[in-house]
XYZ file of C-alpha atoms in Angstrom:
490
model
C 150.612 143.786 82.567
C 150.404 146.638 85.046
C 150.266 146.140 88.794
C 146.698 147.501 88.856
C 145.760 145.079 86.077
C 147.199 142.220 88.103
C 145.145 143.337 91.109
C 142.010 143.508 88.995
C 142.544 140.092 87.438
C 143.269 138.457 90.800
C 140.249 140.042 92.472
C 137.964 138.851 89.696
C 139.516 135.402 90.096
C 138.742 135.467 93.831
C 135.143 136.404 93.101
C 134.789 133.556 90.626
C 136.487 130.966 92.843
C 134.262 132.037 95.711
C 131.185 131.393 93.566
C 132.636 128.101 92.344
C 133.259 127.011 95.935
C 129.719 127.982 96.931
C 128.144 125.988 94.103
C 130.371 122.930 94.668
C 129.581 122.973 98.389
C 125.878 123.232 97.623
C 126.164 120.256 95.278
C 127.820 118.170 97.976
C 125.294 119.227 100.609
C 122.404 118.168 98.335
C 123.978 115.068 96.819
C 121.340 112.836 98.428
C 118.424 115.275 98.129
C 115.594 113.832 96.058
C 115.302 115.474 92.659
C 118.367 117.677 93.088
C 120.375 118.218 89.902
C 124.012 119.215 89.885
C 124.714 122.892 89.342
C 127.722 124.246 87.488
C 129.122 127.721 86.869
C 129.612 129.204 83.418
C 132.533 131.677 83.403
C 134.129 133.774 80.675
C 137.093 136.104 80.226
C 136.618 139.848 80.558
C 138.300 142.354 78.298
C 138.882 146.075 78.640
C 140.111 148.062 75.620
C 141.286 144.844 74.000
C 143.199 143.690 77.045
C 142.450 140.903 79.467
C 140.559 142.119 82.526
C 140.074 138.921 84.514
C 137.113 136.570 84.547
C 133.448 136.755 85.435
C 130.502 134.476 86.324
C 127.994 134.387 83.478
C 125.396 132.116 85.074
C 124.799 129.132 87.325
C 123.450 126.259 85.243
C 121.300 123.356 86.462
C 122.269 120.107 84.751
C 119.455 118.601 82.710
C 118.676 115.694 80.417
C 115.227 116.586 79.040
C 114.606 113.452 77.002
C 115.737 111.126 79.790
C 113.703 113.016 82.389
C 110.598 112.919 80.169
C 110.964 109.161 79.686
C 111.467 108.612 83.414
C 108.360 110.660 84.209
C 106.276 108.564 81.834
C 107.639 105.462 83.566
C 106.640 106.975 86.933
C 103.062 107.300 85.695
C 102.939 103.794 84.239
C 104.273 102.226 87.448
C 101.958 104.253 89.703
C 98.855 103.257 87.723
C 99.493 99.523 87.981
C 100.930 99.527 91.499
C 97.767 101.089 92.949
C 95.594 98.417 91.317
C 97.870 95.607 92.503
C 97.832 96.889 96.087
C 94.039 97.146 96.110
C 93.591 93.619 94.752
C 96.086 92.338 97.332
C 93.932 93.764 100.137
C 90.700 92.394 98.673
C 92.347 89.044 97.943
C 93.514 88.810 101.545
C 89.949 89.535 102.728
C 88.437 87.014 100.271
C 90.882 84.277 101.265
C 92.416 81.458 99.270
C 90.753 78.129 98.538
C 93.571 76.339 100.362
C 93.684 78.736 103.318
C 92.214 78.411 106.799
C 90.080 81.498 106.346
C 87.997 83.113 103.656
C 84.766 82.506 101.760
C 85.695 79.088 100.338
C 86.515 77.714 103.781
C 83.256 79.065 105.242
C 81.185 77.500 102.473
C 83.086 74.270 103.016
C 82.349 74.371 106.772
C 78.659 75.013 106.058
C 78.579 72.037 103.705
C 80.302 69.869 106.353
C 77.789 70.963 109.001
C 74.868 69.957 106.722
C 76.516 66.602 106.095
C 76.887 66.006 109.831
C 73.263 67.046 110.368
C 72.135 64.596 107.677
C 73.947 61.806 109.552
C 72.304 62.594 112.915
C 69.317 64.909 112.276
C 68.038 64.396 115.803
C 71.134 66.053 117.362
C 70.265 69.568 118.559
C 73.927 70.591 118.662
C 74.325 69.745 114.987
C 71.168 71.629 114.077
C 72.524 74.724 115.809
C 75.988 74.201 114.272
C 74.468 74.180 110.778
C 72.596 77.424 111.462
C 75.752 79.060 112.823
C 77.771 77.917 109.793
C 75.122 79.429 107.498
C 75.245 82.669 109.491
C 79.043 82.654 109.172
C 78.769 82.492 105.360
C 76.255 85.345 105.303
C 78.191 87.591 107.696
C 81.409 86.986 105.776
C 79.704 88.074 102.561
C 78.481 91.189 104.402
C 82.054 91.970 105.521
C 83.540 91.247 102.098
C 81.016 93.546 100.444
C 81.919 96.266 102.948
C 85.626 95.717 102.269
C 85.198 96.122 98.517
C 82.968 99.172 99.005
C 85.679 100.615 101.265
C 88.284 100.059 98.539
C 86.116 101.927 96.053
C 85.424 104.660 98.582
C 89.143 105.035 99.372
C 89.955 105.208 95.659
C 87.385 107.973 95.205
C 88.908 109.846 98.166
C 92.427 109.464 96.725
C 91.183 110.790 93.374
C 89.899 113.915 95.124
C 93.207 114.346 96.969
C 95.265 113.895 93.823
C 93.162 116.332 91.824
C 93.765 118.855 94.601
C 97.511 118.097 94.547
C 97.743 118.554 90.771
C 95.841 121.841 90.896
C 97.972 123.139 93.762
C 101.218 122.119 92.090
C 100.226 123.629 88.753
C 99.463 126.905 90.536
C 102.875 126.814 92.281
C 104.627 125.990 89.007
C 102.927 128.997 87.426
C 104.193 131.253 90.215
C 107.702 129.821 89.892
C 107.518 130.462 86.159
C 106.913 134.131 86.859
C 109.888 134.372 89.246
C 112.207 132.402 86.974
C 111.290 134.508 83.947
C 111.777 137.761 85.809
C 115.167 136.735 87.218
C 116.315 135.221 83.919
C 115.650 138.484 82.119
C 117.757 140.238 84.751
C 120.574 137.723 84.371
C 120.121 136.343 87.888
C 120.715 132.797 89.168
C 117.524 130.683 88.767
C 118.933 127.158 89.212
C 117.411 126.722 92.689
C 113.975 127.829 91.518
C 114.164 125.533 88.507
C 114.977 122.688 90.877
C 111.841 123.431 92.909
C 109.768 123.522 89.739
C 111.131 120.194 88.515
C 110.180 118.501 91.791
C 106.634 119.824 91.479
C 106.438 118.603 87.869
C 107.666 115.162 89.001
C 104.825 114.961 91.501
C 102.252 115.982 88.893
C 103.656 113.535 86.321
C 103.231 110.569 88.681
C 99.540 111.472 89.039
C 98.784 112.682 85.510
C 101.521 111.997 82.916
C 102.595 115.282 81.328
C 104.706 116.747 78.567
C 106.945 119.749 79.267
C 107.063 122.519 76.666
C 110.102 124.829 77.245
C 109.517 128.523 76.565
C 111.728 131.630 76.460
C 113.564 132.766 79.600
C 113.346 129.321 81.253
C 109.549 129.345 81.347
C 107.678 126.043 81.082
C 104.234 125.037 79.803
C 102.637 121.684 80.675
C 100.174 119.497 78.802
C 98.784 116.036 79.423
C 100.307 113.310 77.274
C 97.156 113.515 75.158
C 97.786 117.244 74.507
C 95.416 119.112 76.857
C 97.021 122.147 78.513
C 97.439 122.083 82.277
C 99.538 125.232 82.233
C 100.071 127.816 79.509
C 99.862 131.508 80.208
C 97.426 130.617 83.003
C 96.872 127.413 85.034
C 93.948 125.149 84.071
C 92.274 123.230 86.903
C 91.113 119.627 86.971
C 87.561 119.242 88.257
C 86.177 116.333 90.293
C 83.387 115.848 92.843
C 84.024 113.382 95.647
C 81.251 110.945 96.643
C 80.787 110.799 100.449
C 79.382 107.258 100.269
C 79.741 104.641 97.532
C 77.328 101.719 97.416
C 77.527 98.685 95.148
C 75.071 100.061 92.584
C 76.871 103.378 92.119
C 78.833 103.704 88.880
C 80.503 106.294 86.689
C 78.693 106.785 83.389
C 80.337 108.973 80.715
C 76.935 110.110 79.454
C 76.175 111.540 82.891
C 73.566 109.124 84.249
C 75.898 107.526 86.791
C 76.140 108.591 90.431
C 79.948 108.829 90.522
C 81.984 111.760 89.260
C 84.568 111.718 86.511
C 87.477 114.135 86.187
C 87.359 116.921 83.627
C 89.775 119.516 82.256
C 88.350 122.541 80.452
C 85.127 120.613 79.972
C 86.856 117.545 78.491
C 86.237 114.236 80.274
C 89.592 112.618 81.076
C 88.072 109.710 83.031
C 89.134 106.210 81.953
C 86.127 104.696 80.240
C 84.952 107.964 78.726
C 84.814 108.363 74.972
C 87.469 110.332 73.139
C 91.226 110.319 72.740
C 91.822 112.654 75.699
C 91.146 110.089 78.473
C 93.856 109.139 80.955
C 95.852 105.998 80.238
C 98.455 106.075 83.033
C 99.331 107.751 86.316
C 98.054 107.137 89.830
C 94.827 109.013 89.021
C 94.142 106.487 86.258
C 94.950 103.624 88.669
C 92.484 104.877 91.273
C 89.722 105.203 88.678
C 90.402 101.606 87.618
C 90.065 100.462 91.244
C 86.835 102.416 91.748
C 85.127 101.743 88.428
C 86.485 98.404 87.216
C 88.244 96.183 89.752
C 85.970 97.047 92.658
C 82.834 96.947 90.532
C 83.712 93.537 89.025
C 84.286 92.020 92.469
C 81.102 93.555 93.863
C 79.090 92.144 90.958
C 80.630 88.703 91.475
C 79.889 88.375 95.191
C 76.391 89.830 94.665
C 75.846 87.140 92.041
C 77.117 84.484 94.454
C 74.739 85.747 97.157
C 71.851 85.654 94.666
C 72.735 82.108 93.644
C 72.950 80.989 97.286
C 69.559 82.489 98.190
C 67.846 80.921 95.172
C 69.271 77.450 95.811
C 67.752 77.285 99.288
C 64.349 78.893 98.650
C 63.413 76.282 96.051
C 60.354 74.283 97.115
C 62.046 71.270 95.577
C 64.603 71.557 98.384
C 62.228 72.564 101.195
C 58.655 71.402 100.458
C 57.257 73.638 103.211
C 58.081 76.751 101.194
C 55.436 78.418 99.050
C 56.187 80.709 96.088
C 57.498 84.013 97.450
C 58.638 82.515 100.770
C 62.204 83.176 101.894
C 64.482 80.183 102.254
C 67.403 79.565 104.602
C 69.283 82.538 103.117
C 67.341 85.769 102.680
C 67.668 89.260 101.256
C 67.561 91.049 104.597
C 64.687 88.782 105.672
C 62.891 88.800 102.316
C 62.906 86.353 99.431
C 65.033 86.859 96.334
C 64.086 89.727 94.019
C 65.947 89.616 90.678
C 65.447 93.355 90.182
C 67.564 94.331 93.234
C 70.664 92.149 93.033
C 72.999 95.138 93.506
C 74.288 95.112 97.088
C 72.820 91.682 97.831
C 76.055 90.391 99.389
C 75.841 93.215 101.906
C 72.199 92.378 102.759
C 72.213 88.573 102.784
C 71.225 87.005 106.108
C 69.926 83.739 107.583
C 66.194 83.297 107.953
C 65.122 84.256 111.487
C 62.766 81.236 111.580
C 65.788 78.925 111.887
C 67.983 81.160 114.051
C 67.599 80.662 117.827
C 69.352 83.992 118.477
C 66.448 85.700 116.633
C 63.721 83.682 118.332
C 63.707 80.908 115.729
C 64.127 77.162 116.009
C 67.128 75.286 114.570
C 64.991 72.134 114.142
C 63.520 73.802 111.043
C 66.722 72.767 109.202
C 65.391 69.234 109.653
C 61.614 69.738 109.516
C 61.296 72.655 107.068
C 61.299 76.420 107.572
C 57.500 76.705 107.463
C 56.747 73.440 109.236
C 53.682 73.726 111.497
C 55.070 71.217 113.961
C 57.907 68.808 114.650
C 58.586 66.258 111.945
C 60.140 62.811 112.182
C 63.119 63.034 114.550
C 65.436 60.986 112.344
C 64.438 62.491 108.977
C 67.498 63.459 106.917
C 65.579 64.451 103.760
C 65.909 68.237 104.102
C 69.635 68.325 105.061
C 70.423 66.007 102.137
C 68.286 68.085 99.771
C 70.248 71.159 100.872
C 73.521 69.336 100.202
C 72.280 68.391 96.730
C 71.271 72.005 96.128
C 74.826 73.145 96.811
C 76.320 70.754 94.265
C 73.633 71.218 91.611
C 74.754 73.090 88.478
C 73.332 76.587 88.038
C 73.883 79.147 85.288
C 75.734 82.360 86.131
C 76.599 85.114 83.663
C 78.711 87.899 85.131
C 82.322 88.952 84.547
C 84.634 86.040 85.266
C 81.846 83.635 86.305
C 79.999 82.773 83.113
C 78.935 79.153 82.833
C 77.112 76.393 84.704
C 78.555 75.924 88.172
C 77.973 74.511 91.639
C 78.281 76.646 94.773
C 81.904 75.637 95.255
C 82.731 76.244 91.603
C 81.350 79.781 91.801
C 83.512 80.572 94.834
C 86.547 79.005 93.154
C 85.905 80.998 89.977
C 85.789 84.272 91.927
C 89.016 83.372 93.725
C 90.706 82.349 90.464
C 89.545 85.459 88.638
C 90.829 87.705 91.432
C 94.051 85.760 91.877
C 94.912 85.683 88.183
C 94.246 89.388 87.806
C 96.317 90.119 90.912
C 99.206 87.954 89.677
C 99.156 89.699 86.314
C 99.121 93.141 87.920
C 101.885 92.202 90.373
C 104.107 91.027 87.525
C 103.348 94.134 85.475
C 103.964 96.418 88.455
C 107.289 94.710 89.197
C 108.458 95.139 85.599
C 107.356 98.775 85.417
C 108.948 99.667 88.753
C 112.187 98.037 87.627
C 112.094 100.062 84.397
C 111.380 103.216 86.347
C 114.302 102.599 88.724
C 116.662 101.913 85.826
C 115.665 105.173 84.141
C 115.951 107.074 87.430
C 119.461 105.691 87.936
C 120.464 106.714 84.410
C 119.028 110.173 84.991
C 120.899 110.479 88.283
C 124.175 109.570 86.595
C 123.502 112.144 83.913
C 122.396 115.101 86.026
C 123.072 114.085 89.625
C 126.015 114.925 91.872
C 129.245 112.931 91.665
C 130.667 113.515 95.135
C 134.211 112.450 94.164
C 134.207 114.863 91.233
C 132.925 117.688 93.438
C 135.653 117.059 96.014
C 138.297 117.133 93.297
C 136.748 120.337 92.016
C 136.994 121.887 95.493
C 140.720 121.050 95.594
C 141.208 122.768 92.237
C 139.182 125.752 93.427
C 141.339 125.977 96.548
C 144.469 125.952 94.394
C 143.055 128.673 92.141
C 142.078 130.718 95.188
C 145.610 130.372 96.606
C 147.127 131.409 93.267
C 145.000 134.555 93.126
C 145.922 135.393 96.721
C 149.592 134.984 95.831
C 149.201 137.373 92.882
C 147.620 139.964 95.149
C 150.315 139.527 97.779
C 153.081 139.842 95.172
C 151.480 142.934 93.662
C 151.174 144.442 97.156
C 154.852 143.891 97.875
C 155.783 145.468 94.535
C 153.697 148.540 95.378
C 155.362 148.810 98.781
C 158.840 148.663 97.234
C 157.911 151.272 94.641
C 156.610 153.484 97.412
C 159.907 153.151 99.355
C 161.949 154.038 96.217
C 160.066 157.287 95.888
């Protein structure tokens, strides 16, 4: 080999080792960066007129494991869908309280029952009359707060849906722009590994919200569809559409035929909302989870506490309990001051209140819990008939027929059924979320081992690169000395 050939080979080697060192250093610097995949350098030998002419960098390659990444992304969506529901039920369950706890609806009903029992023992005691009224007010105000809490959960879910739709649309638009850059640079033979890394992170974020399938195209371009096959990105981005509801009340629902007050999410005119008809509806992802909170979990709980409020009002406005009541008169518990109307049960838990006639803070008289709400004057001081009739009303069986509560139940049994229904559903979701998160973490760890950075291997690679760099420098130095000696001979 000629001296000039040696120079050429060594210089090409320096160029390649420099690029190798740059990529290895970048790998080490990003070893703990979320979503970063190891990059490697493809090199090949150069030839000139059939002779070796050094080496060259062909391309920088981003490690990938498409099948493993696709499976992990599906696991992300599954875990996100269930985790959101479990978290929402945990918050509502904490607000509702446990039957064995010191707080919550069961305990308040129990305290009301105890106050009536004490009043029945000493009906002449003013303090016990007032205590019974206050205990009844505590039940009503707690139902008001619980209804607000559930409405807030539904409202928050609707808000998160709007945010996530915006995130998906923004990410899809950014992925489309990255596609253009990656394609243009790939055609020119330029390094696109960094841009591909950015695109993969954006796809990860989309996949956790709406599970997707990635369709590789020429020149490193990527198309995206939902798992059900609807395009989110082809030659042009396709936007999800959703209308946020500023306020959600208990009677507001999503109806796939369009008669409901709440919005669904659509893509190119197709309804993807869980509960809609058709095979294109969402079945996983955090968007799916938020729709389940808004349209199923929250709605079921709202219906249950509204039914409990309706049952409570009806038990105490029965003339068999309080003989002073006429048909249409409100009892101890009222619908915002009015008697029960079976046509407007929606939102009743938010409106339930104690009859002002018995509430001293509203100008009423607590003795009416002894004498009757519509009594025209004071009754027998030691009469326990009304308090005991109210106690009997609480334990009397009544028919209820809503989700999770169907059957003949007493007041306490209705509360226990709501707590059990919520608790069992929460336990099931917690267990499912734990299993799915564990699966997701296992897949993520496998993916990281496959495409992530092995810091020990990168350090060893740097040592080898340093040795190769030193060898090329030595070749250049030797060739330089040879040229100097040849020059001196002449």
